[in-house]
Amino acid sequence: MKIFYYPGCTLKTQARNFECSAMEVMKLLGYELVELNRWNCCGTVYSLASDDLIHKVAPIRNLVRVKEQGGDKVVTLCAMCYNTLKQANVFFNSDQEARDKINSFMDTEIDYEGDVEVLHLLTVLRDEVGFDNISKKVVRKLNHIKVAPYYGCLLLRPSTVAIDDAENPSIMEELLHALGVETIDFPYRNECCGTYNTVSAVDLVIDRTYRIVGLARNLGADVIVTSCPLCQFNLEVRQKDVKERFPEFEQLPVIYFTQLMGVALGVPTERLGFELNHIKPKVLMEL
Amino acid sequence: MINKVIELSEQNLYACYQCGKCSAGCPSVKLMDIMPNQVIRYLQIGKPDKVLQCKTIWICASCYTCSVRCPRGIDLTRVMEAIRLIQLRKNIDYIKVREISEDVLVSVPQIALVAEFRKHTA
Amino acid sequence: MEPRIGVFVCHCGINIASTVDVKRVVEAIKGYPGVVHAEDYVYMCSDPGQELIRSRIKEKKLNGVVVAACSPTLHEATFRNTVSQVGLNPYRCEIANIREHCSWIHTDRDKATEKAIKIVKSIVEKVKLNDELLPISIPITKRALVIGGGIAGIQAALDIANAGYEVILVEKNPSIGGHMAQLSETFPTLDCAQCILTPKMVEVGQHPNIKLYNYAEVEDLSGYVGNFKVKIRLKASYVDWSKCVGCGVCMEKCPTKVPSEFEMGLTTRKAIYVPFPQAVPNKPVIDRENCLYFKTGKCRICEKVCTFGAIKFDEQDEFVEEEVGAIIVATGYELYPIEKIGEYGGGKYKDVINGLQFERLLSASGPTGGGVQRPSDRKVPKRVAFVSCVGSRDPELHKPYCSKVCCMYLTKHAMLYKHRVPDGEPIVFYIDIRSDGKGYEEFVQRAQEEEHVTYIRGKVSKIYEDNGELVLLAVDTLTGEPLEVRVDMVVLGMAIVPSPAVYELAKKLKIQIDANGFLTEAHPKLRPVETLTPGIFLAGCAHAPKDIPDTVAQASAAASKVLEMFSQKELQHDPMVATVDEDRCSGCGVCVTLCPYGAREIEVKDGKRVAKVNEAKCEGCGSCIAGCPAGACQQRNLKDEQLVNMVKAVLE
Amino acid sequence: MEGFEPKIVAFCCKWCSYAAADLAGTSRLKIKPNFVVIRTMCSSRVDPEFILQAFLNGADGVLVAGCHPGDCHYVNGNYKTLRRVMLLKKVLEQLGIDPRRLRLEWIAASESRKFVVTIRKFVDELKQLGPLRLEAGDDNGSNG
Amino acid sequence: MGKPKFAFYWCASCGGCEETVLDLNEKILEVVDKVDIVFWPVALDFKRKDIEVMKEGEIDVAFINGAIRTSEQEEMAKLLREKAKLVVAFGACAQLGGIPGLANFWVRSDIFDRIYKKVPTVANPEGVVPQQVVEMDGYKLTLPEFYDTVKTLDQTIPVDYYLPGCPPPPDLIMNAIETILKGELPEKGTVLAPDKALCDTCPRNETKPEKLSIKDIKRPHEVIIDPEKCFLAQGIICLGPVTRSGCGERCINANMPCRGCMGPTSEVRDQGAKAVSFIASILGVEDEEKLSEEEVQKLIDKIVDPAGTFYRFSLPASLLRRRRK
């Protein structure tokens, strides 16, 4: 089975490990992620002002591409891309006037009808592949490690695009249980990592990382699992800065859920891109 | 000013009864100079300068935590965006792109940079 | 009857006369067909004004009167009374509203006058065809039904019973007492809830005028005001209460433990149980859902140990019918489930509890004997957070209304906690403190001044557990500082919601519920204890969240409404009801479908179906008349012909 | 339609919309005198025949006003009204009468302002639509 | 005194009313025995001039069927009115406008366009339509005027009695004739049929549920109709409740719902409006609080051509009489 896949900028650079692990895992499950032709930047953050239409053109154009290439759904890995594309899609379908205007902004593209479904890989794994089927393919026992699932913001909020309950999500836990790993009840799994403030307000991100990673460790986690390249960066790379400020701080690996899936399903570790992880998840790599 | 914010954000700021739940749950509140509920308060009582000059609107990372919990259904994320835009549309940048160190530029992910520019520069 | 109508145009001082040229109205109406007299006067409702009408009726032999004045809501009764004093049937008098609907809302004198003339003409048209009517008399069964045996139902039942009338009290649980029986002490006096409630429960149980059906539900209701027939389901208790002496051996030996509803799940009860030691009646029931015998077909230990042979597993639900004249609905409340508050853990954390659970922890008869221990590890909590407005005042996600009692009981909780754990630290999170009852504000002041309860103004955003402590992400909106508060236990002031069964009950009773599921009163100010269905009254939290004094007051008010009814020989009913012309009715049955009161039914006469009107039940809405496909039914004094003539008159 | 003042017949139920019109008076709100209220006990007393009769006798618009759904004084009369008005609108359209000339509004006793705004908007709309000019007995077509 | 003189005339109608006279079967002989038929163009060779020479009131009863749609029909109706003591509007078309009255949803030009130009089987390249006057080679040819609006008989001339139905059922006809012959005439303007709705005599009236509610609307061809059960209870629009009885339940017995040909009962001014009122108010009654306005609209939209359905036989007799031009 083929599914159109929208990568977004970071999946092609810092988060190549997210992409390659996802590709490997999906291949193993019998699915091919087909990269969308001529995709463009989603805009990263969804524009929230009532009079700002132009920033919705970019995400919609990506959905037009899906149509042009004969698809009716597109999957993303990056939570930010997911959120931006999906919010733009929801908006497009709610406002006829805006819809016509956006279409008139398109040049050579066909008119968009609002009929492409924007999915995140987690929901594809649940609804298309099925957690049961994934569980059947598990070859490596991982019951010795405890995982802190971390959702971040953009898969759960706002409610119009949420893939799960904003306060008590469970989709990642369900996936992890299907893989045979134990999860901790992690209250900070839906707390913001500080996101792009990592550029201009590092202090904020350091505070967030200190708290989020600290609590995960307190609660006994061996590794944090994320679904967003920016969360991953903030929670992992910024640990170095945290350590500078709080010397007693102990580091914790932060990986993508697809990497953990890869390990469980028996993808050779070297194909899961762990070289891009700054803090190596030794517990997984030494299996 | 409040009307402009209401127009841009499509949120009824008069509905806010200042319970503070937005501020209580805000992950970024520690770095803010005024609290999210106070942003609305200052607009309600007609002190827009407090809001336009605050750091809070720039620290807000659009995580939507306040929005999903607000008992009065105010999407504060959009309110913050509206106020940012009022500033940015005067061509006032919050950050100077030139001043971002090479170090940062090469280390942070692309999405962080694009998002930062989108949110903090005109 | 040849119409001889008199039209009396009121100036209402300048209220009408300044905008409407009353003289012109008089002139214009003088020649109108059917009108034999018209005149104006400065205050028609004054004594001389009324006298004027009375004398003109006599002088001019008027057989119909139109008073062009203010809204009929104000003086219809007045003028109908006036005309009846000189022998004119009151229903031959109508009001033309030329004040609220004309002089007060218009400014153009010329046009307002023209409009006033049209209004008067239309009312003249109506009066022309008005019949002389008499109010309809309905007999009353002087027995009352009270649904719900909480404090509201108990108070209402006792008031009516003490006045000498019989009361049927239906309670769905095995015992009466309701939520009040669960409370520890009550604000603001801190007297023990059970001490003041149990004597009343016993009184109900022993009252010769009260027939108590506990463990029973209202199954169906028919009839109408003064003459209801109620079908009551007596749920099988599997215990023959006439044989049971209440020794309790069965409960001791029963092997099945389930969470106790009365103790809010803080402890367990058996599958055969009495909800609490002071229950009235103090007889056990078997909970069929959980009983091992009903689940597996084996056990029957209770049967074996009962020396009185009171256990009867083959018992079935039974039905009884009772005739009553009035009904009081007092079905009470429940707490909004913690499960719905995801950000506070959604019920995941054992030590995040609701107010009723804390009442049980404080109660001397509760599972801890009144010692405050937290549920997870029975540790005495040293810091307790009390959070108000949980689910209340939250139109976006939960309930829009204020639950009214939380501010007070959380204050009480904080205070009682302080009494039980003197070195404990209670922290109350609030948005606004609502302490509007007698002695309430003083109570809150005492909690702050004397008991040093910390009040923090700000709504908690999130609660989570960390290392056996609960962390509250909060804010002090008064200092403008975010807070992270760590406590041992959290008590949530959950929103009060109506008992879930009330929706079905309201349908059976044909009474209305509001957007939030509470029962709707007939008028928010002037008829706060009546429903729109005559003969059915409200008391307590079924109507809206309220505290005990308000509940008791409303219960007594409802009882006095019932007694007011019972003090009359028979009931009077507005005669503007539907009528059927049997010579035209084809028995199609559309009217039966349309009637909201069950006042229309089909009767078979000489083998033919014909519709009937039960005049006592008919409230005169007219829906069946507009819907009658054959024009076979009419509304008294609002006949099709009258309305058509009125339409024509206003468009002349 | 210079100078055209539409005529409106407003059927108001006694409990909500009539009371709202009363309150408009008590509050001294100002409305144009284009309408006359006919009081019925419930909006469900309004027979579609009355509405046609009104059009026939020169009304340019007919307002039927009742309690809000769920708030009907007579439990559920207004649901009947809603259905009748909706179906009648379709029939009116087929009969060449713009269905906007028949307006159904839920106006609670407290909503005096809504009553005023409803009339104002209705008058404006009818001014746009122009006079209906249906006269009693007119068969609407010269037979010669 | 000789036998009473009867006249029959046929205006805008299908002719079924003429035939129904023959449905009296052998009873027609009794009638013929007792009366003189002085005018009956469909059966007997009398001409207009034969009537014209009669004295006022010379005819005892004129039975006129059909609606008034042309100037000729109007003239004939007026002529017969002049000469007849009593005029009986015979059948639905004369009484209510009937099926021809459905033309009042259009105007003459639409009708001509359709009939003479647009119907697929018509070849009329020059677009010729009937003209009132055509001059050709110095000769003037005339046709009666085709009116824009179809009228009922009583909108053209005063009518004394009505015999409803499409066509009137033989027993009602016979009854009427006997009443006339006996001279036991009711008040003028009376409809010579029972004044109860059809449900009264409908064999399915018993099968109505206590609460009649239409959850879904079906057209007769879309379902297999239970031949015992009330049509409305099956979701099929039946105008029985809003239609006079006396027809002999002919449609019902053929398992088809009533379409209203007998017209409304005497207390109803507008059959269509009443039909709107009763049908609308029983739509989805048991869930009425739960149904959204959109859902109600959907249900209502399932009634195809409501005006045509509810005014099938009575548009010209309705309050509004026709579609507004």
mmCIF file of C-alpha atoms in Angstrom, chain C residues 361-548:
data_model
loop_
_atom_site.group_PDB
_atom_site.id
_atom_site.type_symbol
_atom_site.label_atom_id
_atom_site.label_comp_id
_atom_site.label_asym_id
_atom_site.label_seq_id
_atom_site.Cartn_x
_atom_site.Cartn_y
_atom_site.Cartn_z
ATOM 1 C CA LEU C 361 -14.162 11.568 55.363
ATOM 2 C CA LEU C 362 -15.254 14.273 57.792
ATOM 3 C CA SER C 363 -18.333 12.464 58.995
ATOM 4 C CA ALA C 364 -18.226 10.809 62.375
ATOM 5 C CA SER C 365 -20.191 7.941 60.861
ATOM 6 C CA GLY C 366 -17.986 7.802 57.779
ATOM 7 C CA PRO C 367 -15.377 5.194 56.838
ATOM 8 C CA THR C 368 -12.650 6.929 58.818
ATOM 9 C CA GLY C 369 -14.821 7.813 61.768
ATOM 10 C CA GLY C 370 -14.368 11.446 61.002
ATOM 11 C CA GLY C 371 -10.584 11.395 60.872
ATOM 12 C CA VAL C 372 -9.286 12.961 57.717
ATOM 13 C CA GLN C 373 -7.234 10.376 55.877
ATOM 14 C CA ARG C 374 -6.473 10.429 52.229
ATOM 15 C CA PRO C 375 -7.888 7.521 50.226
ATOM 16 C CA SER C 376 -4.673 6.267 48.618
ATOM 17 C CA ASP C 377 -2.663 5.410 51.724
ATOM 18 C CA ARG C 378 -4.852 6.518 54.661
ATOM 19 C CA LYS C 379 -2.188 9.094 55.530
ATOM 20 C CA VAL C 380 -3.392 12.234 57.250
ATOM 21 C CA PRO C 381 -2.910 14.933 54.618
ATOM 22 C CA LYS C 382 -0.943 17.897 55.802
ATOM 23 C CA ARG C 383 -1.862 20.176 52.965
ATOM 24 C CA VAL C 384 -5.189 20.032 51.232
ATOM 25 C CA ALA C 385 -6.267 22.077 48.248
ATOM 26 C CA PHE C 386 -9.947 22.912 47.773
ATOM 27 C CA VAL C 387 -10.803 23.925 44.235
ATOM 28 C CA SER C 388 -14.051 25.676 43.457
ATOM 29 C CA CYS C 389 -15.963 26.093 40.203
ATOM 30 C CA VAL C 390 -14.985 22.689 38.825
ATOM 31 C CA GLY C 391 -17.321 22.211 35.896
ATOM 32 C CA SER C 392 -19.439 25.154 37.026
ATOM 33 C CA ARG C 393 -19.330 28.588 35.412
ATOM 34 C CA ASP C 394 -17.742 26.948 32.426
ATOM 35 C CA PRO C 395 -20.080 27.377 29.476
ATOM 36 C CA GLU C 396 -17.423 26.366 27.003
ATOM 37 C CA LEU C 397 -16.558 22.934 28.301
ATOM 38 C CA HIS C 398 -18.965 22.013 31.059
ATOM 39 C CA LYS C 399 -21.857 23.795 32.799
ATOM 40 C CA PRO C 400 -22.518 27.490 32.444
ATOM 41 C CA TYR C 401 -24.211 28.075 35.778
ATOM 42 C CA CYS C 402 -22.934 28.662 39.295
ATOM 43 C CA SER C 403 -23.550 25.620 41.479
ATOM 44 C CA LYS C 404 -24.281 27.898 44.383
ATOM 45 C CA VAL C 405 -23.160 25.771 47.336
ATOM 46 C CA CYS C 406 -19.514 25.006 46.539
ATOM 47 C CA CYS C 407 -18.052 28.265 47.874
ATOM 48 C CA MET C 408 -19.726 27.613 51.167
ATOM 49 C CA TYR C 409 -19.082 23.923 51.555
ATOM 50 C CA LEU C 410 -15.449 24.254 50.533
ATOM 51 C CA THR C 411 -15.081 26.917 53.194
ATOM 52 C CA LYS C 412 -16.742 24.559 55.634
ATOM 53 C CA HIS C 413 -14.443 21.759 54.484
ATOM 54 C CA ALA C 414 -11.371 23.876 54.964
ATOM 55 C CA MET C 415 -12.552 24.818 58.410
ATOM 56 C CA LEU C 416 -13.490 21.298 59.489
ATOM 57 C CA TYR C 417 -10.217 19.988 58.101
ATOM 58 C CA LYS C 418 -8.416 22.553 60.217
ATOM 59 C CA HIS C 419 -10.383 21.365 63.229
ATOM 60 C CA ARG C 420 -9.479 17.729 62.586
ATOM 61 C CA VAL C 421 -5.882 18.398 61.564
ATOM 62 C CA PRO C 422 -4.812 21.477 63.498
ATOM 63 C CA ASP C 423 -1.370 21.633 61.887
ATOM 64 C CA GLY C 424 -2.862 21.068 58.433
ATOM 65 C CA GLU C 425 -2.819 23.708 55.757
ATOM 66 C CA PRO C 426 -5.991 24.202 53.771
ATOM 67 C CA ILE C 427 -5.769 26.218 50.581
ATOM 68 C CA VAL C 428 -8.932 27.279 48.814
ATOM 69 C CA PHE C 429 -8.721 28.206 45.145
ATOM 70 C CA TYR C 430 -11.630 30.373 44.062
ATOM 71 C CA ILE C 431 -12.673 32.769 41.348
ATOM 72 C CA ASP C 432 -15.287 34.679 43.298
ATOM 73 C CA ILE C 433 -16.611 33.829 46.732
ATOM 74 C CA ARG C 434 -20.378 33.645 46.756
ATOM 75 C CA SER C 435 -21.631 33.831 50.306
ATOM 76 C CA ASP C 436 -25.040 35.344 49.957
ATOM 77 C CA GLY C 437 -27.039 33.422 52.552
ATOM 78 C CA LYS C 438 -27.779 34.386 56.099
ATOM 79 C CA GLY C 439 -24.605 34.155 58.115
ATOM 80 C CA TYR C 440 -22.643 32.926 55.129
ATOM 81 C CA GLU C 441 -20.338 35.860 54.628
ATOM 82 C CA GLU C 442 -19.576 35.875 58.349
ATOM 83 C CA PHE C 443 -18.735 32.197 58.015
ATOM 84 C CA VAL C 444 -16.255 32.850 55.230
ATOM 85 C CA GLN C 445 -14.773 35.742 57.171
ATOM 86 C CA ARG C 446 -14.342 33.457 60.141
ATOM 87 C CA ALA C 447 -12.531 30.906 58.006
ATOM 88 C CA GLN C 448 -10.112 33.591 56.907
ATOM 89 C CA GLU C 449 -9.733 35.595 60.097
ATOM 90 C CA GLU C 450 -9.843 32.938 62.749
ATOM 91 C CA GLU C 451 -9.007 29.703 61.049
ATOM 92 C CA HIS C 452 -6.381 31.195 58.755
ATOM 93 C CA VAL C 453 -7.540 29.320 55.721
ATOM 94 C CA THR C 454 -5.545 30.481 52.725
ATOM 95 C CA TYR C 455 -7.686 31.705 49.879
ATOM 96 C CA ILE C 456 -6.045 32.045 46.494
ATOM 97 C CA ARG C 457 -7.900 33.804 43.754
ATOM 98 C CA GLY C 458 -7.277 31.908 40.560
ATOM 99 C CA LYS C 459 -8.441 28.843 38.803
ATOM 100 C CA VAL C 460 -6.251 25.766 38.875
ATOM 101 C CA SER C 461 -5.232 24.767 35.391
ATOM 102 C CA LYS C 462 -3.807 21.315 35.916
ATOM 103 C CA ILE C 463 -3.345 18.715 38.625
ATOM 104 C CA TYR C 464 -0.892 15.855 38.440
ATOM 105 C CA GLU C 465 0.766 13.427 40.747
ATOM 106 C CA ASP C 466 4.476 13.428 41.464
ATOM 107 C CA ASN C 467 6.089 11.306 44.137
ATOM 108 C CA GLY C 468 2.900 10.769 46.095
ATOM 109 C CA GLU C 469 2.142 14.444 46.083
ATOM 110 C CA LEU C 470 -0.331 16.296 43.979
ATOM 111 C CA VAL C 471 0.962 19.245 42.038
ATOM 112 C CA LEU C 472 -1.425 22.034 41.176
ATOM 113 C CA LEU C 473 -0.513 24.416 38.404
ATOM 114 C CA ALA C 474 -2.225 27.538 39.579
ATOM 115 C CA VAL C 475 -2.027 31.272 39.689
ATOM 116 C CA ASP C 476 -2.608 34.000 42.164
ATOM 117 C CA THR C 477 -4.386 36.538 40.059
ATOM 118 C CA LEU C 478 -4.154 39.081 42.873
ATOM 119 C CA THR C 479 -0.375 39.126 42.903
ATOM 120 C CA GLY C 480 -0.091 38.204 39.261
ATOM 121 C CA GLU C 481 2.158 35.267 40.007
ATOM 122 C CA PRO C 482 2.048 31.756 38.717
ATOM 123 C CA LEU C 483 2.082 29.091 41.410
ATOM 124 C CA GLU C 484 3.013 25.484 41.613
ATOM 125 C CA VAL C 485 1.404 24.154 44.746
ATOM 126 C CA ARG C 486 2.173 20.711 46.131
ATOM 127 C CA VAL C 487 -0.427 19.153 48.390
ATOM 128 C CA ASP C 488 -1.370 15.771 49.796
ATOM 129 C CA MET C 489 -4.979 15.802 48.739
ATOM 130 C CA VAL C 490 -7.322 17.810 46.555
ATOM 131 C CA VAL C 491 -11.047 18.329 47.067
ATOM 132 C CA LEU C 492 -12.900 19.462 43.976
ATOM 133 C CA GLY C 493 -16.048 21.548 44.252
ATOM 134 C CA MET C 494 -17.767 19.732 41.415
ATOM 135 C CA ALA C 495 -20.704 21.241 39.590
ATOM 136 C CA ILE C 496 -24.146 20.191 40.732
ATOM 137 C CA VAL C 497 -26.098 18.483 37.977
ATOM 138 C CA PRO C 498 -29.633 17.176 38.008
ATOM 139 C CA SER C 499 -30.198 13.539 38.749
ATOM 140 C CA PRO C 500 -29.834 11.748 35.396
ATOM 141 C CA ALA C 501 -33.180 10.004 35.661
ATOM 142 C CA VAL C 502 -34.974 13.333 35.698
ATOM 143 C CA TYR C 503 -35.041 13.562 31.914
ATOM 144 C CA GLU C 504 -37.198 10.463 31.587
ATOM 145 C CA LEU C 505 -39.309 11.464 34.555
ATOM 146 C CA ALA C 506 -39.955 14.919 33.096
ATOM 147 C CA LYS C 507 -41.181 13.280 29.922
ATOM 148 C CA LYS C 508 -43.555 11.061 31.846
ATOM 149 C CA LEU C 509 -44.821 14.003 33.848
ATOM 150 C CA LYS C 510 -44.924 16.273 30.792
ATOM 151 C CA ILE C 511 -43.001 18.978 32.553
ATOM 152 C CA GLN C 512 -40.155 20.910 31.028
ATOM 153 C CA ILE C 513 -36.441 20.796 31.595
ATOM 154 C CA ASP C 514 -34.034 23.572 30.784
ATOM 155 C CA ALA C 515 -30.862 23.494 28.712
ATOM 156 C CA ASN C 516 -28.948 22.164 31.698
ATOM 157 C CA GLY C 517 -31.411 19.441 32.533
ATOM 158 C CA PHE C 518 -32.960 21.146 35.548
ATOM 159 C CA LEU C 519 -36.731 21.325 35.808
ATOM 160 C CA THR C 520 -38.229 24.553 34.589
ATOM 161 C CA GLU C 521 -40.429 26.665 36.807
ATOM 162 C CA ALA C 522 -43.568 28.338 35.485
ATOM 163 C CA HIS C 523 -42.207 31.816 36.016
ATOM 164 C CA PRO C 524 -38.696 32.616 37.207
ATOM 165 C CA LYS C 525 -39.920 35.209 39.650
ATOM 166 C CA LEU C 526 -43.579 34.938 40.360
ATOM 167 C CA ARG C 527 -44.153 31.195 40.075
ATOM 168 C CA PRO C 528 -40.869 29.679 41.162
ATOM 169 C CA VAL C 529 -42.240 26.456 42.621
ATOM 170 C CA GLU C 530 -44.825 25.618 39.981
ATOM 171 C CA THR C 531 -44.258 23.897 36.692
ATOM 172 C CA LEU C 532 -46.183 24.820 33.597
ATOM 173 C CA THR C 533 -48.254 21.704 34.055
ATOM 174 C CA PRO C 534 -50.956 22.549 36.568
ATOM 175 C CA GLY C 535 -50.789 20.515 39.731
ATOM 176 C CA ILE C 536 -47.082 19.679 39.462
ATOM 177 C CA PHE C 537 -44.661 21.564 41.691
ATOM 178 C CA LEU C 538 -40.912 21.662 42.242
ATOM 179 C CA ALA C 539 -38.622 21.557 45.218
ATOM 180 C CA GLY C 540 -34.906 21.432 45.786
ATOM 181 C CA CYS C 541 -32.004 20.846 43.453
ATOM 182 C CA ALA C 542 -34.129 19.215 40.766
ATOM 183 C CA HIS C 543 -35.047 22.801 39.951
ATOM 184 C CA ALA C 544 -31.635 24.432 40.325
ATOM 185 C CA PRO C 545 -28.616 24.120 42.602
ATOM 186 C CA LYS C 546 -29.463 25.315 46.074
ATOM 187 C CA ASP C 547 -28.417 24.935 49.679
ATOM 188 C CA ILE C 548 -30.379 23.245 52.449
#
